[in-house]
PDB file of C-alpha atoms in Angstrom:
ATOM      1  CA  GLY A   1     208.832  58.772 106.274  1.00  0.00           C
ATOM      2  CA  MET A   2     207.710  62.320 105.710  1.00  0.00           C
ATOM      3  CA  LEU A   3     205.731  64.632 107.978  1.00  0.00           C
ATOM      4  CA  GLY A   4     203.744  67.558 106.551  1.00  0.00           C
ATOM      5  CA  PHE A   5     201.799  70.365 108.218  1.00  0.00           C
ATOM      6  CA  GLN A   6     199.229  72.829 106.909  1.00  0.00           C
ATOM      7  CA  ALA A   7     197.385  75.760 108.476  1.00  0.00           C
ATOM      8  CA  ILE A   8     194.578  77.798 106.934  1.00  0.00           C
ATOM      9  CA  GLY A   9     192.799  80.932 108.077  1.00  0.00           C
ATOM     10  CA  HIS A  10     189.879  82.333 106.107  1.00  0.00           C
ATOM     11  CA  PHE A  11     188.463  85.519 107.610  1.00  0.00           C
ATOM     12  CA  THR A  12     185.772  87.686 106.057  1.00  0.00           C
ATOM     13  CA  VAL A  13     184.326  91.155 106.541  1.00  0.00           C
ATOM     14  CA  GLY A  14     181.317  92.850 105.027  1.00  0.00           C
ATOM     15  CA  ASN A  15     178.355  91.273 103.281  1.00  0.00           C
ATOM     16  CA  VAL A  16     179.494  87.814 102.115  1.00  0.00           C
ATOM     17  CA  PRO A  17     177.116  85.642 100.057  1.00  0.00           C
ATOM     18  CA  LEU A  18     176.316  82.265 101.651  1.00  0.00           C
ATOM     19  CA  ARG A  19     178.021  80.317  98.861  1.00  0.00           C
ATOM     20  CA  GLU A  20     181.246  82.306  99.445  1.00  0.00           C
ATOM     21  CA  LEU A  21     181.436  81.818 103.218  1.00  0.00           C
ATOM     22  CA  PRO A  22     184.446  79.829 104.482  1.00  0.00           C
ATOM     23  CA  ARG A  23     183.654  76.100 104.664  1.00  0.00           C
ATOM     24  CA  LEU A  24     185.202  73.547 106.988  1.00  0.00           C
ATOM     25  CA  GLY A  25     185.787  70.013 105.699  1.00  0.00           C
ATOM     26  CA  GLY A  26     186.312  68.235 102.415  1.00  0.00           C
ATOM     27  CA  PRO A  27     188.908  65.972 100.836  1.00  0.00           C
ATOM     28  CA  ASN A  28     191.865  68.338 101.300  1.00  0.00           C
ATOM     29  CA  MET A  29     191.392  70.060 104.676  1.00  0.00           C
ATOM     30  CA  MET A  30     189.640  68.462 107.642  1.00  0.00           C
ATOM     31  CA  ARG A  31     189.061  65.130 105.924  1.00  0.00           C
ATOM     32  CA  GLY A  32     186.270  63.453 107.845  1.00  0.00           C
ATOM     33  CA  PHE A  33     183.806  66.333 107.479  1.00  0.00           C
ATOM     34  CA  VAL A  34     181.642  66.906 104.425  1.00  0.00           C
ATOM     35  CA  LEU A  35     182.691  70.164 102.721  1.00  0.00           C
ATOM     36  CA  GLY A  36     180.278  72.918 103.703  1.00  0.00           C
ATOM     37  CA  ARG A  37     178.650  71.141 106.654  1.00  0.00           C
ATOM     38  CA  TYR A  38     180.125  73.868 108.852  1.00  0.00           C
ATOM     39  CA  ARG A  39     180.388  77.337 107.335  1.00  0.00           C
ATOM     40  CA  ASP A  40     180.507  80.801 108.835  1.00  0.00           C
ATOM     41  CA  ARG A  41     182.249  84.144 108.438  1.00  0.00           C
ATOM     42  CA  GLN A  42     185.541  83.143 110.140  1.00  0.00           C
ATOM     43  CA  LEU A  43     187.484  79.863 109.810  1.00  0.00           C
ATOM     44  CA  TRP A  44     190.739  78.366 111.035  1.00  0.00           C
ATOM     45  CA  SER A  45     192.064  74.878 110.448  1.00  0.00           C
ATOM     46  CA  VAL A  46     195.312  72.952 110.932  1.00  0.00           C
ATOM     47  CA  GLN A  47     196.325  69.474 109.861  1.00  0.00           C
ATOM     48  CA  ALA A  48     199.292  67.137 109.866  1.00  0.00           C
ATOM     49  CA  GLU A  49     199.996  64.068 107.764  1.00  0.00           C
ATOM     50  CA  TYR A  50     202.660  61.395 108.113  1.00  0.00           C
ATOM     51  CA  ARG A  51     203.525  59.328 105.019  1.00  0.00           C
ATOM     52  CA  HIS A  52     205.566  56.129 104.998  1.00  0.00           C
ATOM     53  CA  THR A  53     206.737  54.480 101.769  1.00  0.00           C
ATOM     54  CA  LEU A  54     205.932  50.763 101.728  1.00  0.00           C
ATOM     55  CA  ASN A  55     207.393  49.959  98.292  1.00  0.00           C
ATOM     56  CA  ARG A  56     207.847  51.527  94.832  1.00  0.00           C
ATOM     57  CA  PHE A  57     204.099  51.886  94.329  1.00  0.00           C
ATOM     58  CA  LEU A  58     202.478  52.139  97.783  1.00  0.00           C
ATOM     59  CA  VAL A  59     202.617  54.831 100.456  1.00  0.00           C
ATOM     60  CA  ALA A  60     200.695  54.602 103.753  1.00  0.00           C
ATOM     61  CA  ALA A  61     199.427  57.771 105.434  1.00  0.00           C
ATOM     62  CA  ALA A  62     198.058  58.827 108.821  1.00  0.00           C
ATOM     63  CA  PHE A  63     196.538  62.270 109.308  1.00  0.00           C
ATOM     64  CA  ALA A  64     194.776  64.446 111.871  1.00  0.00           C
ATOM     65  CA  GLY A  65     193.201  67.878 111.770  1.00  0.00           C
ATOM     66  CA  ALA A  66     191.365  70.425 113.879  1.00  0.00           C
ATOM     67  CA  GLY A  67     189.387  73.517 112.968  1.00  0.00           C
ATOM     68  CA  ALA A  68     186.441  75.749 113.719  1.00  0.00           C
ATOM     69  CA  VAL A  69     184.099  78.303 112.213  1.00  0.00           C
ATOM     70  CA  ALA A  70     182.298  81.169 113.936  1.00  0.00           C
ATOM     71  CA  PRO A  71     180.522  84.426 113.073  1.00  0.00           C
ATOM     72  CA  THR A  72     183.322  86.509 114.640  1.00  0.00           C
ATOM     73  CA  LEU A  73     186.843  85.851 115.947  1.00  0.00           C
ATOM     74  CA  ARG A  74     185.664  86.593 119.494  1.00  0.00           C
ATOM     75  CA  GLU A  75     183.042  83.846 119.219  1.00  0.00           C
ATOM     76  CA  MET A  76     185.585  81.136 118.350  1.00  0.00           C
ATOM     77  CA  THR A  77     185.870  78.919 121.406  1.00  0.00           C
ATOM     78  CA  LEU A  78     187.678  75.682 122.164  1.00  0.00           C
ATOM     79  CA  PRO A  79     184.416  73.721 122.663  1.00  0.00           C
ATOM     80  CA  ASP A  80     183.436  74.661 119.073  1.00  0.00           C
ATOM     81  CA  THR A  81     186.597  73.085 117.652  1.00  0.00           C
ATOM     82  CA  ARG A  82     186.029  70.068 115.395  1.00  0.00           C
ATOM     83  CA  TYR A  83     188.518  67.213 115.095  1.00  0.00           C
ATOM     84  CA  ALA A  84     189.123  64.526 112.482  1.00  0.00           C
ATOM     85  CA  GLY A  85     191.755  61.946 111.681  1.00  0.00           C
ATOM     86  CA  GLY A  86     192.324  58.802 109.759  1.00  0.00           C
ATOM     87  CA  LEU A  87     194.421  56.525 107.620  1.00  0.00           C
ATOM     88  CA  GLY A  88     195.056  56.320 103.915  1.00  0.00           C
ATOM     89  CA  MET A  89     196.891  54.615 101.105  1.00  0.00           C
ATOM     90  CA  ARG A  90     198.571  56.189  98.069  1.00  0.00           C
ATOM     91  CA  VAL A  91     199.087  54.141  94.887  1.00  0.00           C
ATOM     92  CA  LEU A  92     201.579  55.496  92.342  1.00  0.00           C
ATOM     93  CA  LEU A  93     199.950  55.727  88.897  1.00  0.00           C
ATOM     94  CA  ASN A  94     202.526  57.783  86.975  1.00  0.00           C
ATOM     95  CA  ARG A  95     206.120  57.911  88.184  1.00  0.00           C
ATOM     96  CA  LYS A  96     207.260  60.705  85.794  1.00  0.00           C
ATOM     97  CA  LYS A  97     204.527  63.096  86.944  1.00  0.00           C
ATOM     98  CA  ASN A  98     204.403  61.703  90.507  1.00  0.00           C
ATOM     99  CA  VAL A  99     200.624  61.108  90.285  1.00  0.00           C
ATOM    100  CA  PHE A 100     199.017  59.036  93.023  1.00  0.00           C
ATOM    101  CA  LEU A 101     195.537  57.609  93.539  1.00  0.00           C
ATOM    102  CA  ARG A 102     194.643  58.502  97.129  1.00  0.00           C
ATOM    103  CA  THR A 103     192.197  56.623  99.343  1.00  0.00           C
ATOM    104  CA  ASP A 104     191.523  57.978 102.840  1.00  0.00           C
ATOM    105  CA  VAL A 105     189.220  56.817 105.628  1.00  0.00           C
ATOM    106  CA  ALA A 106     188.555  59.511 108.238  1.00  0.00           C
ATOM    107  CA  LEU A 107     186.629  59.638 111.516  1.00  0.00           C
ATOM    108  CA  ASN A 108     185.413  62.997 112.833  1.00  0.00           C
ATOM    109  CA  SER A 109     184.528  64.314 116.293  1.00  0.00           C
ATOM    110  CA  ASN A 110     180.840  63.667 115.510  1.00  0.00           C
ATOM    111  CA  GLN A 111     181.741  59.956 115.234  1.00  0.00           C
ATOM    112  CA  THR A 112     180.992  59.979 111.485  1.00  0.00           C
ATOM    113  CA  LEU A 113     183.178  57.954 109.131  1.00  0.00           C
ATOM    114  CA  ASN A 114     183.949  59.275 105.633  1.00  0.00           C
ATOM    115  CA  VAL A 115     185.838  57.697 102.732  1.00  0.00           C
ATOM    116  CA  TYR A 116     187.651  59.689 100.047  1.00  0.00           C
ATOM    117  CA  VAL A 117     189.068  58.451  96.744  1.00  0.00           C
ATOM    118  CA  ARG A 118     190.936  61.159  94.853  1.00  0.00           C
ATOM    119  CA  MET A 119     193.781  61.833  92.462  1.00  0.00           C
ATOM    120  CA  LEU A 120     196.729  63.839  93.841  1.00  0.00           C
ATOM    121  CA  ASP A 121     197.676  64.484  97.453  1.00  0.00           C
ATOM    122  CA  ALA A 122     195.683  66.472  99.993  1.00  0.00           C
ATOM    123  CA  PHE A 123     198.521  68.995 100.339  1.00  0.00           C
TER     124      PHE A 123
END
């Protein structure tokens, strides 16, 4: 098996347009939350994923993440932290280029279930 970790911080100053504000969620970081559902001037997020090879073509995955957004760093509090986790399957499509079709099912701390089908790995 393989264990991977990722951490992201996105911190802004000045007058930032709404569409450029850091966004929590999406298919690559904090799977389980719709990208942009939570956005603000400051963001942090961490995630871990464990992958286990089942055979030449299939890889199972389990992942979990946590993160938060807030207007300022001082306003980031533990109760505002969002959590998500889930399970996935990777199907090898091209061995030479190591291209996988990825399907993930994730549950978030709002008790919402999301499904992702994507090419390439989350990280």
